[in-house]
Coordinates of C-alpha atoms in Angstrom, one line a residue:
X50 CA -64.9 71.7 68.1
X51 CA -61.6 69.9 68.3
X52 CA -58.6 70.9 66.4
X53 CA -58.9 67.8 64.2
X54 CA -62.6 68.5 63.5
X55 CA -61.7 72.1 62.5
X56 CA -59.0 70.7 60.2
X57 CA -61.3 68.0 58.7
X58 CA -64.1 70.6 58.1
X59 CA -61.6 72.9 56.3
X60 CA -60.1 70.0 54.4
X61 CA -63.6 68.9 53.5
X62 CA -64.0 72.4 52.0
X63 CA -60.7 72.1 50.2
X64 CA -61.0 68.5 48.9
X65 CA -64.0 68.6 46.6
X66 CA -64.9 68.6 43.0
X67 CA -61.9 70.8 42.2
X68 CA -59.7 67.7 42.9
X69 CA -61.5 65.5 40.4
X70 CA -63.5 67.6 37.9
X71 CA -61.3 70.7 38.4
X72 CA -58.1 68.9 37.5
X73 CA -59.7 67.4 34.4
X74 CA -60.9 70.9 33.3
X75 CA -57.4 72.3 33.8
X76 CA -56.0 69.6 31.6
X77 CA -58.7 70.1 29.0
X78 CA -58.0 73.8 28.6
X79 CA -54.4 74.0 29.7
X80 CA -52.8 70.7 28.9
X81 CA -50.7 68.5 31.2
X82 CA -48.5 71.5 32.2
X83 CA -51.5 72.9 34.1
X84 CA -50.8 70.3 36.8
X85 CA -47.3 71.9 37.4
X86 CA -48.8 75.3 38.0
X87 CA -51.3 73.8 40.4
X88 CA -48.2 72.6 42.4
X89 CA -46.6 76.0 42.3
X90 CA -49.8 77.6 43.6
X91 CA -50.0 75.0 46.4
X92 CA -46.6 76.2 47.8
X93 CA -47.7 79.8 47.7
X94 CA -51.2 78.9 48.9
X95 CA -50.0 77.1 52.0
X96 CA -48.4 80.3 53.2
X97 CA -51.6 82.2 52.8
X98 CA -53.6 79.4 54.4
X99 CA -51.2 79.6 57.4
X100 CA -51.5 83.3 57.7
X101 CA -55.3 83.6 57.4
X102 CA -55.9 80.7 59.8
X103 CA -53.5 82.1 62.4
X104 CA -55.0 85.6 62.0
X105 CA -58.5 84.1 62.4
X106 CA -57.6 82.3 65.6
X107 CA -56.1 85.5 67.0
X108 CA -59.1 87.7 66.5
X109 CA -61.9 85.2 66.9
X110 CA -65.0 85.9 68.9
X111 CA -67.6 83.6 70.6
X112 CA -71.2 83.3 69.6
X113 CA -73.6 81.0 71.5
X114 CA -70.8 78.6 72.6
X115 CA -69.1 78.5 69.2
X116 CA -65.9 80.3 68.2
X117 CA -66.5 82.5 65.2
X118 CA -64.1 84.3 62.9
X119 CA -63.1 85.0 59.3
X120 CA -61.3 87.6 57.2
X121 CA -64.0 90.2 58.0
X122 CA -63.2 89.8 61.7
X123 CA -59.4 89.9 61.4
X124 CA -59.5 92.8 58.9
X125 CA -61.8 94.8 61.2
X126 CA -60.2 93.9 64.6
X127 CA -56.6 93.3 63.5
X128 CA -56.1 95.7 60.6
X129 CA -58.9 98.1 61.9
X130 CA -60.2 98.7 58.4
X131 CA -63.9 98.2 58.6
X132 CA -64.8 99.3 55.0
X133 CA -62.5 96.5 53.6
X134 CA -64.0 94.1 56.1
X135 CA -67.5 94.9 55.0
X136 CA -66.6 94.4 51.4
X137 CA -65.2 90.9 52.2
X138 CA -68.2 89.9 54.3
X139 CA -70.6 90.9 51.5
X140 CA -68.5 89.1 48.9
X141 CA -68.4 86.0 51.1
X142 CA -72.1 85.9 51.6
X143 CA -72.5 86.0 47.8
X144 CA -69.8 83.4 47.2
X145 CA -70.8 80.9 49.8
X146 CA -74.5 81.5 49.7
X147 CA -75.1 82.0 46.0
X148 CA -72.3 81.0 43.7
X149 CA -70.5 78.3 45.5
X150 CA -73.2 75.6 45.8
X151 CA -73.8 75.4 42.0
X152 CA -70.5 73.8 41.0
X153 CA -70.7 71.2 43.8
X154 CA -74.2 70.1 43.1
X155 CA -73.6 70.0 39.3
X156 CA -70.7 67.7 39.6
X157 CA -72.5 65.4 42.1
X158 CA -75.5 65.2 39.7
X159 CA -73.3 64.7 36.6
X160 CA -71.3 61.9 38.1
X161 CA -74.4 60.2 39.5
X162 CA -76.0 60.5 36.0
X163 CA -73.0 58.9 34.4
X164 CA -72.9 56.0 36.8
X165 CA -76.5 55.3 37.7
X166 CA -78.5 57.2 35.0
X167 CA -80.4 59.2 37.7
X168 CA -81.8 62.5 36.4
X169 CA -79.7 65.4 37.7
X170 CA -82.7 67.3 39.1
X171 CA -83.6 64.3 41.3
X172 CA -80.1 64.1 42.6
X173 CA -80.1 67.9 43.2
X174 CA -83.2 67.8 45.3
X175 CA -82.0 64.9 47.5
X176 CA -78.6 66.6 48.1
X177 CA -80.4 69.8 49.0
X178 CA -82.6 68.1 51.6
X179 CA -79.6 66.3 53.2
X180 CA -77.6 69.6 53.2
X181 CA -80.4 71.4 55.0
X182 CA -80.7 68.7 57.7
X183 CA -77.0 68.6 58.6
X184 CA -76.4 72.4 58.4
X185 CA -79.3 72.8 60.8
X186 CA -77.2 71.1 63.4
X187 CA -74.5 73.8 63.4
X188 CA -70.7 73.7 63.2
X189 CA -70.3 70.8 65.6
X190 CA -72.5 68.5 63.5
X191 CA -70.8 69.6 60.2
X192 CA -67.3 69.1 61.8
X193 CA -68.3 65.6 63.2
X194 CA -69.6 64.5 59.8
X195 CA -66.5 65.8 58.0
X196 CA -64.0 64.2 60.5
X197 CA -65.4 60.7 59.6
X198 CA -66.0 61.1 55.9
X199 CA -63.0 63.2 54.6
X200 CA -60.1 61.0 55.9
X201 CA -61.8 57.8 54.7
X202 CA -62.7 59.0 51.2
X203 CA -59.3 60.7 50.7
X204 CA -57.5 57.5 51.9
X205 CA -59.5 55.3 49.6
X206 CA -59.0 57.6 46.6
X207 CA -55.2 57.7 47.2
X208 CA -55.0 53.9 47.5
X209 CA -56.9 53.6 44.2
X210 CA -54.6 56.0 42.6
X211 CA -51.5 54.0 43.7
X212 CA -53.1 50.9 42.2
X213 CA -53.7 52.5 38.9
X214 CA -50.3 54.1 38.8
X215 CA -48.8 50.8 39.6
X216 CA -50.6 49.2 36.7
X217 CA -49.1 52.0 34.5
X218 CA -45.8 52.3 36.2
X219 CA -43.8 52.3 33.0
X220 CA -45.6 55.4 31.8
X221 CA -45.2 57.5 35.0
X222 CA -41.7 58.9 34.3
X223 CA -42.8 59.9 30.8
X224 CA -45.9 61.6 32.2
X225 CA -43.8 63.7 34.7
X226 CA -41.6 64.7 31.7
X227 CA -44.7 65.7 29.7
X228 CA -46.0 67.8 32.6
X229 CA -42.7 69.7 32.9
X230 CA -42.3 70.1 29.2
X231 CA -45.8 71.5 28.8
X232 CA -45.4 73.7 31.9
X233 CA -42.5 75.6 30.2
X234 CA -43.8 75.6 26.7
X235 CA -41.4 72.9 25.5
X236 CA -44.0 70.6 23.9
X237 CA -44.4 71.6 20.3
X238 CA -47.8 70.1 19.8
X239 CA -49.2 72.1 22.7
X240 CA -47.2 75.3 22.4
X241 CA -50.2 77.3 21.3
X242 CA -51.9 77.0 24.7
X243 CA -48.9 78.0 27.0
X244 CA -50.8 81.0 28.4
X245 CA -53.8 78.8 29.1
X246 CA -51.5 76.3 30.8
X247 CA -50.6 78.8 33.5
X248 CA -54.0 80.4 33.8
X249 CA -56.0 77.2 34.1
X250 CA -53.4 75.6 36.5
X251 CA -53.7 78.6 38.8
X252 CA -57.5 79.0 38.4
X253 CA -58.2 75.4 39.3
X254 CA -55.5 75.4 42.0
X255 CA -57.2 78.4 43.6
X256 CA -60.6 76.8 43.4
X257 CA -59.4 73.4 44.6
X258 CA -57.3 74.4 47.6
X259 CA -59.3 77.5 48.6
X260 CA -56.0 79.0 49.9
X261 CA -56.1 82.8 49.9
X262 CA -59.9 83.0 50.0
X263 CA -60.2 82.9 53.8
X264 CA -62.9 80.2 53.6
X265 CA -60.9 77.4 55.3
X266 CA -60.0 79.8 58.0
X267 CA -63.7 80.2 59.0
X268 CA -63.8 76.5 59.8
X269 CA -60.4 76.3 61.5
X270 CA -61.1 79.3 63.7
X271 CA -63.9 77.3 65.3
X272 CA -61.3 74.9 66.7
X273 CA -60.1 74.9 70.3
X274 CA -56.3 75.2 70.4
X275 CA -53.8 76.7 72.9
X276 CA -51.9 78.7 70.3
X277 CA -53.2 80.2 66.9
X278 CA -50.1 78.9 65.1
X279 CA -51.1 75.3 65.8
X280 CA -54.2 75.7 63.6
X281 CA -52.3 77.8 61.1
X282 CA -49.8 74.9 60.5
X283 CA -52.7 72.4 60.2
X284 CA -54.3 74.5 57.5
X285 CA -51.0 74.8 55.6
X286 CA -50.8 71.0 55.7
X287 CA -54.4 70.7 54.4
X288 CA -53.4 72.6 51.3
X289 CA -50.5 70.2 50.6
X290 CA -52.9 67.2 51.0
X291 CA -55.5 68.8 48.7
X292 CA -53.2 69.8 45.8
X293 CA -49.9 67.9 46.1
X294 CA -51.6 64.6 47.0
X295 CA -55.2 64.5 45.8
X296 CA -55.0 66.7 42.7
X297 CA -51.7 65.0 41.7
X298 CA -53.4 61.6 42.1
X299 CA -56.2 62.7 39.7
X300 CA -53.9 64.3 37.2
X301 CA -51.5 61.3 37.0
X302 CA -54.4 58.9 36.7
X303 CA -55.8 60.8 33.8
X304 CA -52.5 61.3 32.0
X305 CA -51.1 57.8 32.5
X306 CA -54.2 56.2 31.1
X307 CA -54.5 58.7 28.3
X308 CA -58.1 59.5 29.2
X309 CA -58.3 63.2 28.3
X310 CA -59.0 65.7 25.6
X311 CA -57.2 69.1 25.1
X312 CA -58.5 72.1 23.2
X313 CA -56.9 75.4 22.2
X314 CA -58.4 78.9 22.9
X315 CA -60.7 78.6 19.9
X316 CA -62.1 75.3 21.0
X317 CA -60.2 73.3 18.4
X318 CA -59.2 69.8 19.5
X319 CA -55.4 69.3 20.0
X320 CA -55.8 65.9 21.7
X321 CA -59.0 63.8 21.6
X322 CA -58.9 60.4 23.2
X323 CA -62.4 60.6 24.7
X324 CA -64.6 61.9 21.9
X325 CA -67.9 63.4 23.1
X326 CA -66.9 63.4 26.8
X327 CA -67.1 66.8 28.5
X328 CA -64.2 67.9 30.7
X329 CA -65.0 66.8 34.3
X330 CA -65.6 63.7 36.2
X331 CA -65.9 61.6 33.0
X332 CA -62.1 61.7 32.5
X333 CA -61.4 60.2 35.9
X334 CA -64.1 57.7 35.6
X335 CA -62.7 56.6 32.2
X336 CA -59.1 56.4 33.8
X337 CA -60.3 54.0 36.5
X338 CA -62.2 51.9 34.0
X339 CA -59.0 51.1 32.2
X340 CA -57.8 49.1 35.2
X341 CA -61.2 48.2 36.8
X342 CA -63.7 47.9 34.0
X343 CA -67.1 49.2 35.0
X344 CA -65.9 50.3 38.4
X345 CA -64.8 53.8 37.6
X346 CA -68.2 55.4 37.1
X347 CA -69.6 54.1 40.3
X348 CA -66.6 54.8 42.5
X349 CA -66.0 58.4 41.2
X350 CA -69.8 59.0 41.6
X351 CA -69.5 58.1 45.2
X352 CA -66.2 59.9 45.7
X353 CA -67.6 63.1 44.2
X354 CA -70.8 62.7 46.2
X355 CA -68.8 62.8 49.5
X356 CA -66.1 65.2 48.5
X357 CA -68.5 67.7 47.0
X358 CA -71.1 67.3 49.8
X359 CA -68.6 68.0 52.5
X360 CA -67.6 71.1 50.6
X361 CA -71.2 72.1 50.3
X362 CA -71.6 71.6 54.1
X363 CA -68.6 73.9 54.7
X364 CA -70.3 76.6 52.6
X365 CA -73.3 76.2 55.0
X366 CA -71.0 77.2 57.8
X367 CA -68.8 79.8 56.1
X368 CA -71.6 82.3 55.4
X369 CA -72.5 82.5 59.1
X370 CA -69.5 84.4 60.5
X371 CA -69.9 87.0 57.8
X372 CA -73.6 87.5 58.5
X373 CA -72.9 87.9 62.2
X374 CA -70.2 90.5 61.3
X375 CA -72.5 92.5 59.0
X376 CA -75.6 92.5 61.2
X377 CA -74.0 92.8 64.6
X378 CA -77.2 91.4 66.1
X379 CA -77.8 87.8 67.1
X380 CA -81.5 87.8 66.3
X381 CA -81.0 89.4 62.9
X382 CA -78.1 87.1 62.1
X383 CA -80.3 84.0 62.8
X384 CA -83.0 85.3 60.4
X385 CA -80.5 86.2 57.7
X386 CA -78.6 82.8 58.1
X387 CA -81.9 81.0 57.7
X388 CA -82.6 82.9 54.5
X389 CA -79.1 82.1 53.2
X390 CA -79.6 78.4 53.9
X391 CA -82.8 78.5 51.8
X392 CA -80.9 80.3 49.0
X393 CA -78.2 77.6 49.2
X394 CA -80.8 74.9 48.9
X395 CA -82.3 76.6 45.8
X396 CA -78.8 77.1 44.2
X397 CA -77.9 73.5 44.9
X398 CA -81.0 72.4 43.0
X399 CA -80.3 75.0 40.3
X400 CA -76.7 74.0 39.8
X401 CA -77.5 70.3 39.5
X402 CA -79.5 70.9 36.3
X403 CA -77.2 73.3 34.4
X404 CA -74.1 73.1 32.2
X405 CA -70.5 72.6 33.3
X406 CA -69.2 75.9 31.7
X407 CA -72.0 77.9 33.4
X408 CA -71.5 76.6 36.9
X409 CA -67.7 76.9 36.8
X410 CA -68.0 80.5 35.6
X411 CA -70.4 81.3 38.4
X412 CA -68.2 79.7 41.0
X413 CA -65.1 81.6 39.7
X414 CA -66.8 84.9 40.1
X415 CA -67.4 84.2 43.8
X416 CA -63.9 82.9 44.3
X417 CA -62.3 86.0 42.7
X418 CA -64.2 88.5 44.8
X419 CA -63.3 87.0 48.2
X420 CA -59.7 86.2 47.2
X421 CA -59.0 89.9 46.3
X422 CA -60.4 91.4 49.5
X423 CA -58.8 88.7 51.7
X424 CA -55.3 88.8 50.3
X425 CA -55.3 92.6 50.4
X426 CA -56.1 92.4 54.1
X427 CA -53.5 89.8 54.8
X428 CA -50.7 91.9 53.2
X429 CA -51.0 94.3 56.1
X430 CA -51.2 91.6 58.8
X431 CA -47.9 89.9 58.0
X432 CA -46.2 91.5 61.0
X433 CA -48.5 90.2 63.8
X434 CA -48.7 86.7 62.1
X435 CA -44.9 86.6 61.9
X436 CA -44.7 87.7 65.6
X437 CA -46.9 84.7 66.6
X438 CA -44.8 82.3 64.6
X439 CA -41.7 83.5 66.3
X440 CA -43.4 83.2 69.7
X441 CA -44.6 79.7 68.9
X442 CA -41.1 78.6 67.8
X443 CA -39.5 80.1 70.9
X444 CA -41.8 78.1 73.2
X445 CA -41.2 74.9 71.2
X446 CA -37.4 75.4 71.6
X447 CA -37.9 75.6 75.4
X448 CA -39.8 72.3 75.3
X449 CA -43.1 73.9 76.1
X450 CA -46.6 73.1 74.6
X451 CA -47.1 76.6 73.2
X452 CA -49.8 78.8 74.7
X453 CA -50.9 82.2 73.4
X454 CA -50.8 85.4 75.6
X455 CA -51.7 88.4 73.4
X456 CA -49.5 90.8 75.3
X457 CA -46.4 88.7 74.7
X458 CA -46.7 89.4 70.9
X459 CA -48.0 93.0 71.2
X460 CA -51.4 91.9 70.0
X461 CA -54.5 94.0 70.7
X462 CA -58.2 93.3 70.5
X463 CA -57.8 89.6 71.4
X464 CA -59.5 89.7 74.8
X465 CA -61.2 86.4 74.3
X466 CA -57.8 84.6 74.6
X467 CA -57.6 85.5 78.2
X468 CA -60.8 83.7 78.9
X469 CA -59.7 80.7 76.7
X470 CA -56.3 80.3 78.5
X471 CA -57.8 80.8 82.0
X472 CA -60.5 78.2 81.4
X473 CA -58.6 75.6 79.4
X474 CA -54.9 76.2 79.6
X475 CA -54.0 77.6 83.0
X476 CA -51.6 74.7 83.5
X477 CA -49.8 75.6 80.3
X478 CA -49.6 79.3 81.3
X479 CA -48.1 78.3 84.7
X480 CA -45.5 76.1 83.0
X481 CA -44.7 78.7 80.5
X482 CA -44.1 81.3 83.2
X483 CA -42.0 78.9 85.2
X484 CA -39.7 77.8 82.2
X485 CA -39.4 81.3 80.7
X486 CA -38.7 82.8 84.2
X487 CA -35.9 80.2 84.6
X488 CA -34.5 81.0 81.2
X489 CA -34.5 84.7 81.8
X490 CA -32.7 84.3 85.1
X491 CA -30.0 82.1 83.5
X492 CA -29.6 84.8 80.8
X493 CA -29.1 87.4 83.6

């Protein structure tokens, strides 16, 4: 797929219910200050997203005409630590095949029920059928769908946020002040939940951006680029869009309109402006209704439908590279992948009919597993990733369109790149050799 389609698929995975329901949940348990800690995590997460996407591009393989990679591949091929790679692959199959779909389908069904009074189970079945149809088309169909849907929905959502903030412009400075006071335990009324502020800000930031989990990398590695760093930078940018733009939009809408509840660790209400409304999409729907009465429920329902559905589709692809790695056999992988899709369909239906607390807890288990194994592997791959960034910057300074030659960065086990550059970027290789040869001769 194209670089943009890989970016859109990964962004579709990042921009999901975490940006709408997740932000509301963070405010419910951690107060307004949780938004600040989501921003902090975004800055750190962008670095891990860059590293994992760059590493994935370096050590990607090819399977039936599609590029294939993931933390399991770069841990095994780059770090040469197969036991850790196997642990990640097993955890990823569980996270993307079993635990991940539940929270997506729940929030779709919940928002549709709030807006259109359709039973959650009916919504879950319809979503499961659509999911199976699109996933059957492979990565290219998923990437094509995401490249149209994600930019449009994110754009509309941000425009709506600007309108609502414009209508509440006098409250915006006070809301930023409240966020920072709560983030550093300076708001007396909410001082009792300071630990929860940091914990929930980071938890929902991790879930929303997916940075550090290696999941977005599995989509971005399917992209065709001339240098791994190109896709690494695109993935770092997608984290900023997800958290600094979309999550912030949601948080400010909720806070400026006063449509939220906050509880302490024991479940006692500290702030209650929406009695009886469970933390989730209902907060954002209520916030939009303050400016556009009756429009909030329908719009958020549609936004959650597309955001969560593109995330669900990305899960349909993310499991595949890990299955291929574990089986090492094309025929076996196809059978296992088909079984996983069936499990994802079942979990999609199951999640739609369960409670908010249950599905978020299930999802957090999967996220925690893959994040630990992936980040441990990345710690030992800092050197090769830094070498590629240096190579990329060097070529840019010489006015080149950077192209990757493994030997130039002392990278091993990246043989596929010789085929990629010979087939698609031979002109860039020739130009690189000419310009760098000239530069070396001038230096002599």
